[in-house]
mmCIF file of C-alpha atoms in Angstrom:
data_model
loop_
_atom_site.group_PDB
_atom_site.id
_atom_site.type_symbol
_atom_site.label_atom_id
_atom_site.label_comp_id
_atom_site.label_asym_id
_atom_site.label_seq_id
_atom_site.Cartn_x
_atom_site.Cartn_y
_atom_site.Cartn_z
ATOM 1 C CA MET X 27 119.131 133.605 19.804
ATOM 2 C CA ARG X 28 119.197 132.214 15.730
ATOM 3 C CA PHE X 29 122.531 134.405 15.767
ATOM 4 C CA LEU X 30 124.178 132.744 18.536
ATOM 5 C CA PRO X 31 125.445 129.802 16.149
ATOM 6 C CA LEU X 32 126.571 132.410 13.740
ATOM 7 C CA VAL X 33 128.468 133.836 16.247
ATOM 8 C CA LEU X 34 129.824 131.674 17.942
ATOM 9 C CA SER X 35 131.152 130.735 14.583
ATOM 10 C CA VAL X 36 132.740 133.242 13.583
ATOM 11 C CA LEU X 37 134.329 133.642 17.340
ATOM 12 C CA PHE X 38 135.396 129.881 17.119
ATOM 13 C CA ALA X 39 136.987 130.772 13.771
ATOM 14 C CA SER X 40 139.461 133.947 14.762
ATOM 15 C CA VAL X 41 140.203 132.440 17.332
ATOM 16 C CA ALA X 42 141.469 128.938 15.708
ATOM 17 C CA HIS X 43 143.014 131.660 13.333
ATOM 18 C CA ALA X 44 144.751 133.994 15.557
ATOM 19 C CA ALA X 45 148.376 133.857 16.348
ATOM 20 C CA PRO X 46 149.263 132.915 20.132
ATOM 21 C CA VAL X 47 150.109 136.140 22.531
ATOM 22 C CA ALA X 48 151.101 134.747 25.485
ATOM 23 C CA ALA X 49 154.644 133.722 26.370
ATOM 24 C CA PRO X 50 155.630 130.347 26.508
ATOM 25 C CA GLU X 51 156.198 130.913 30.761
ATOM 26 C CA GLU X 52 151.902 132.015 30.466
ATOM 27 C CA THR X 53 151.124 128.808 28.591
ATOM 28 C CA SER X 54 150.900 126.803 32.094
ATOM 29 C CA GLN X 55 148.195 128.656 33.643
ATOM 30 C CA PRO X 56 145.362 127.077 33.706
ATOM 31 C CA LEU X 57 142.585 128.323 30.835
ATOM 32 C CA ILE X 58 139.704 128.191 33.302
ATOM 33 C CA ASN X 59 139.497 129.561 36.420
ATOM 34 C CA ILE X 60 137.700 126.498 38.364
ATOM 35 C CA PRO X 61 137.271 127.585 42.359
ATOM 36 C CA GLY X 62 140.262 125.661 43.756
ATOM 37 C CA LEU X 63 141.809 124.075 40.813
ATOM 38 C CA GLN X 64 145.088 125.636 41.217
ATOM 39 C CA GLN X 65 144.879 124.191 45.177
ATOM 40 C CA VAL X 66 144.332 121.029 43.941
ATOM 41 C CA GLN X 67 147.270 121.419 41.470
ATOM 42 C CA ASP X 68 149.475 122.790 44.324
ATOM 43 C CA VAL X 69 148.534 120.103 46.595
ATOM 44 C CA GLY X 70 149.672 117.316 43.979
ATOM 45 C CA ARG X 71 153.037 118.991 43.936
ATOM 46 C CA ALA X 72 153.936 119.230 47.522
ATOM 47 C CA VAL X 73 152.198 115.650 48.366
ATOM 48 C CA GLY X 74 151.653 111.725 47.334
ATOM 49 C CA THR X 75 149.211 110.969 44.959
ATOM 50 C CA GLN X 76 146.501 109.427 47.736
ATOM 51 C CA ALA X 77 146.194 112.824 49.013
ATOM 52 C CA THR X 78 145.994 114.358 45.391
ATOM 53 C CA GLU X 79 143.085 111.644 44.887
ATOM 54 C CA LEU X 80 141.505 112.517 48.183
ATOM 55 C CA VAL X 81 141.137 116.390 47.690
ATOM 56 C CA SER X 82 140.427 116.020 44.176
ATOM 57 C CA ALA X 83 137.637 113.751 45.025
ATOM 58 C CA ALA X 84 136.393 115.701 47.733
ATOM 59 C CA MET X 85 136.162 118.971 45.487
ATOM 60 C CA GLY X 86 134.341 116.978 43.363
ATOM 61 C CA PHE X 87 131.592 117.381 45.520
ATOM 62 C CA LEU X 88 131.662 121.155 46.297
ATOM 63 C CA GLY X 89 127.871 122.105 45.946
ATOM 64 C CA VAL X 90 126.181 118.879 46.706
ATOM 65 C CA PRO X 91 123.637 120.030 49.455
ATOM 66 C CA TYR X 92 123.612 118.876 52.694
ATOM 67 C CA ARG X 93 121.582 116.082 53.861
ATOM 68 C CA ARG X 94 121.386 114.554 57.624
ATOM 69 C CA GLY X 95 122.462 110.866 57.187
ATOM 70 C CA GLY X 96 123.240 111.558 53.782
ATOM 71 C CA THR X 97 126.118 109.426 52.133
ATOM 72 C CA SER X 98 125.655 110.406 48.485
ATOM 73 C CA ALA X 99 126.280 113.230 46.081
ATOM 74 C CA GLU X 100 122.971 112.186 44.292
ATOM 75 C CA THR X 101 120.518 112.529 47.474
ATOM 76 C CA GLY X 102 122.951 114.738 49.827
ATOM 77 C CA PHE X 103 125.749 113.979 52.088
ATOM 78 C CA ASP X 104 126.177 115.172 56.196
ATOM 79 C CA CYS X 105 129.794 115.511 57.336
ATOM 80 C CA SER X 106 130.752 112.407 58.275
ATOM 81 C CA GLY X 107 128.712 110.950 55.333
ATOM 82 C CA LEU X 108 131.102 113.051 52.888
ATOM 83 C CA VAL X 109 134.144 111.718 54.495
ATOM 84 C CA LYS X 110 133.350 108.189 54.363
ATOM 85 C CA THR X 111 132.126 108.498 50.575
ATOM 86 C CA VAL X 112 135.601 110.626 49.481
ATOM 87 C CA TYR X 113 137.717 108.115 51.232
ATOM 88 C CA GLN X 114 136.207 104.863 50.305
ATOM 89 C CA ASP X 115 135.858 106.062 46.830
ATOM 90 C CA SER X 116 138.749 107.727 46.197
ATOM 91 C CA LEU X 117 141.098 104.863 48.280
ATOM 92 C CA GLY X 118 139.197 102.519 48.712
ATOM 93 C CA LEU X 119 138.951 102.974 52.603
ATOM 94 C CA VAL X 120 136.151 102.155 54.922
ATOM 95 C CA LEU X 121 135.675 104.382 57.372
ATOM 96 C CA PRO X 122 133.163 104.805 60.620
ATOM 97 C CA ARG X 123 129.818 106.506 60.000
ATOM 98 C CA VAL X 124 130.087 108.805 62.557
ATOM 99 C CA ALA X 125 132.642 111.904 63.194
ATOM 100 C CA ALA X 126 133.379 111.085 66.872
ATOM 101 C CA GLN X 127 133.947 107.295 65.905
ATOM 102 C CA GLN X 128 136.020 108.250 62.749
ATOM 103 C CA ALA X 129 138.318 110.653 65.076
ATOM 104 C CA ALA X 130 138.624 107.374 67.944
ATOM 105 C CA SER X 131 139.562 105.421 64.634
ATOM 106 C CA THR X 132 142.710 107.498 63.426
ATOM 107 C CA LYS X 133 145.658 108.925 64.801
ATOM 108 C CA LYS X 134 145.973 112.331 65.833
ATOM 109 C CA VAL X 135 148.030 114.646 64.451
ATOM 110 C CA ALA X 136 148.858 118.655 65.059
ATOM 111 C CA ARG X 137 147.597 121.244 63.732
ATOM 112 C CA ASN X 138 150.740 122.953 62.585
ATOM 113 C CA ASP X 139 151.483 119.888 60.921
ATOM 114 C CA LEU X 140 148.495 119.097 58.832
ATOM 115 C CA GLN X 141 148.441 117.366 55.224
ATOM 116 C CA PRO X 142 146.211 117.762 52.498
ATOM 117 C CA GLY X 143 143.651 114.453 53.669
ATOM 118 C CA ASP X 144 143.614 114.827 57.236
ATOM 119 C CA LEU X 145 140.741 114.992 59.238
ATOM 120 C CA VAL X 146 139.357 118.594 61.120
ATOM 121 C CA PHE X 147 137.466 118.081 63.754
ATOM 122 C CA PHE X 148 134.587 120.590 65.752
ATOM 123 C CA ASN X 149 132.732 120.965 68.563
ATOM 124 C CA THR X 150 129.664 121.840 66.757
ATOM 125 C CA MET X 151 127.042 120.719 68.779
ATOM 126 C CA ARG X 152 128.450 120.930 72.523
ATOM 127 C CA ARG X 153 130.380 117.481 72.410
ATOM 128 C CA ALA X 154 133.702 117.245 71.152
ATOM 129 C CA PHE X 155 134.295 115.804 67.180
ATOM 130 C CA SER X 156 130.439 116.824 66.085
ATOM 131 C CA HIS X 157 131.797 117.689 63.024
ATOM 132 C CA VAL X 158 134.271 116.864 60.769
ATOM 133 C CA GLY X 159 135.789 117.879 57.484
ATOM 134 C CA ILE X 160 138.994 117.224 54.907
ATOM 135 C CA TYR X 161 141.816 119.483 55.037
ATOM 136 C CA ILE X 162 142.924 120.241 51.745
ATOM 137 C CA GLY X 163 146.123 122.647 52.633
ATOM 138 C CA ASP X 164 146.610 126.173 52.723
ATOM 139 C CA GLY X 165 144.417 126.426 56.239
ATOM 140 C CA LYS X 166 141.369 125.312 54.578
ATOM 141 C CA PHE X 167 139.275 122.340 54.241
ATOM 142 C CA VAL X 168 136.140 121.181 52.492
ATOM 143 C CA HIS X 169 132.773 119.593 54.215
ATOM 144 C CA ALA X 170 129.383 119.884 54.191
ATOM 145 C CA PRO X 171 128.079 122.211 57.195
ATOM 146 C CA ARG X 172 124.496 122.276 57.904
ATOM 147 C CA SER X 173 121.356 122.367 56.374
ATOM 148 C CA GLY X 174 120.456 124.562 53.421
ATOM 149 C CA ALA X 175 124.274 124.543 52.580
ATOM 150 C CA GLY X 176 125.969 122.936 50.092
ATOM 151 C CA VAL X 177 129.585 121.360 50.531
ATOM 152 C CA ARG X 178 131.853 123.946 49.978
ATOM 153 C CA ILE X 179 135.098 125.030 51.329
ATOM 154 C CA GLU X 180 135.963 127.281 54.502
ATOM 155 C CA SER X 181 139.521 128.682 56.111
ATOM 156 C CA LEU X 182 140.154 126.957 59.851
ATOM 157 C CA SER X 183 140.968 130.540 60.764
ATOM 158 C CA GLY X 184 137.763 132.216 60.113
ATOM 159 C CA ALA X 185 136.185 132.956 63.669
ATOM 160 C CA TYR X 186 133.786 129.938 63.942
ATOM 161 C CA TRP X 187 136.011 127.315 63.122
ATOM 162 C CA LYS X 188 138.852 128.348 64.978
ATOM 163 C CA LYS X 189 136.696 128.383 68.536
ATOM 164 C CA ARG X 190 135.302 125.128 67.463
ATOM 165 C CA PHE X 191 138.705 123.575 66.552
ATOM 166 C CA ASN X 192 138.745 119.955 68.544
ATOM 167 C CA GLY X 193 142.027 118.700 66.618
ATOM 168 C CA ALA X 194 143.024 116.939 63.609
ATOM 169 C CA ARG X 195 143.672 113.007 62.859
ATOM 170 C CA ARG X 196 145.434 111.053 59.993
ATOM 171 C CA VAL X 197 143.945 107.921 58.141
ATOM 172 C CA LEU X 198 146.587 107.541 56.121
ATOM 173 C CA ALA X 199 150.233 106.898 58.263
ATOM 174 C CA LEU X 200 153.695 108.027 56.325
ATOM 175 C CA ASP X 201 153.318 104.683 54.799
ATOM 176 C CA ASP X 202 150.710 105.622 53.028
ATOM 177 C CA GLU X 203 149.085 101.953 54.932
ATOM 178 C CA PRO X 204 145.204 103.101 56.986
ATOM 179 C CA THR X 205 145.543 103.162 60.452
ATOM 180 C CA PRO X 206 143.854 99.873 62.195
ATOM 181 C CA LEU X 207 140.119 100.575 61.914
ATOM 182 C CA ALA X 208 140.398 102.234 58.446
ATOM 183 C CA MET X 209 140.049 98.726 56.572
ATOM 184 C CA ARG X 210 140.488 98.663 52.633
ATOM 185 C CA VAL X 211 137.300 97.713 50.844
ATOM 186 C CA SER X 212 139.048 94.641 49.829
ATOM 187 C CA ASP X 213 140.007 93.573 53.141
ATOM 188 C CA PRO X 214 137.766 90.489 54.175
ATOM 189 C CA ALA X 215 137.217 91.732 57.433
ATOM 190 C CA ILE X 216 133.914 93.755 55.902
ATOM 191 C CA ARG X 217 132.778 91.549 53.344
#
């Protein structure tokens, strides 16, 4: 343990004086392999700034534990609490608190038209729209799944989720304006 500073010094010194090995076209690759980082970068190139902000915000909560009724990273999230927090913190949009109400207040979108930032809904409690996640692209979504688990990424094509898929909804219209029931925090109606 006492040799650790010495080993780190030698390692940093050798790296600092080493000649570059990578070709110029390879330098655009990320130096650290953070789960989902490449996906966020791909989303950023494919869609607008708001969708990128949403996806990045959602990915920032990966690993936060599930808590029924939870709405914060400090205490934990349930599925709709995660969605509400991500939309409010990243775009200043206030969505209803419950998954079914989130579905009712947003615009239907076909599964084959999903875009990053859209909401995906599932029947997990023998009732429609009982679970929600945020679509991040490439057939995947971020959600707070259940007690004992943390916020994570899953595939829509997984057997469990494919069987329970209820539909998708869009909060932002094509002109990046919220649907009528998703209000901006600055809206006087919610003060």
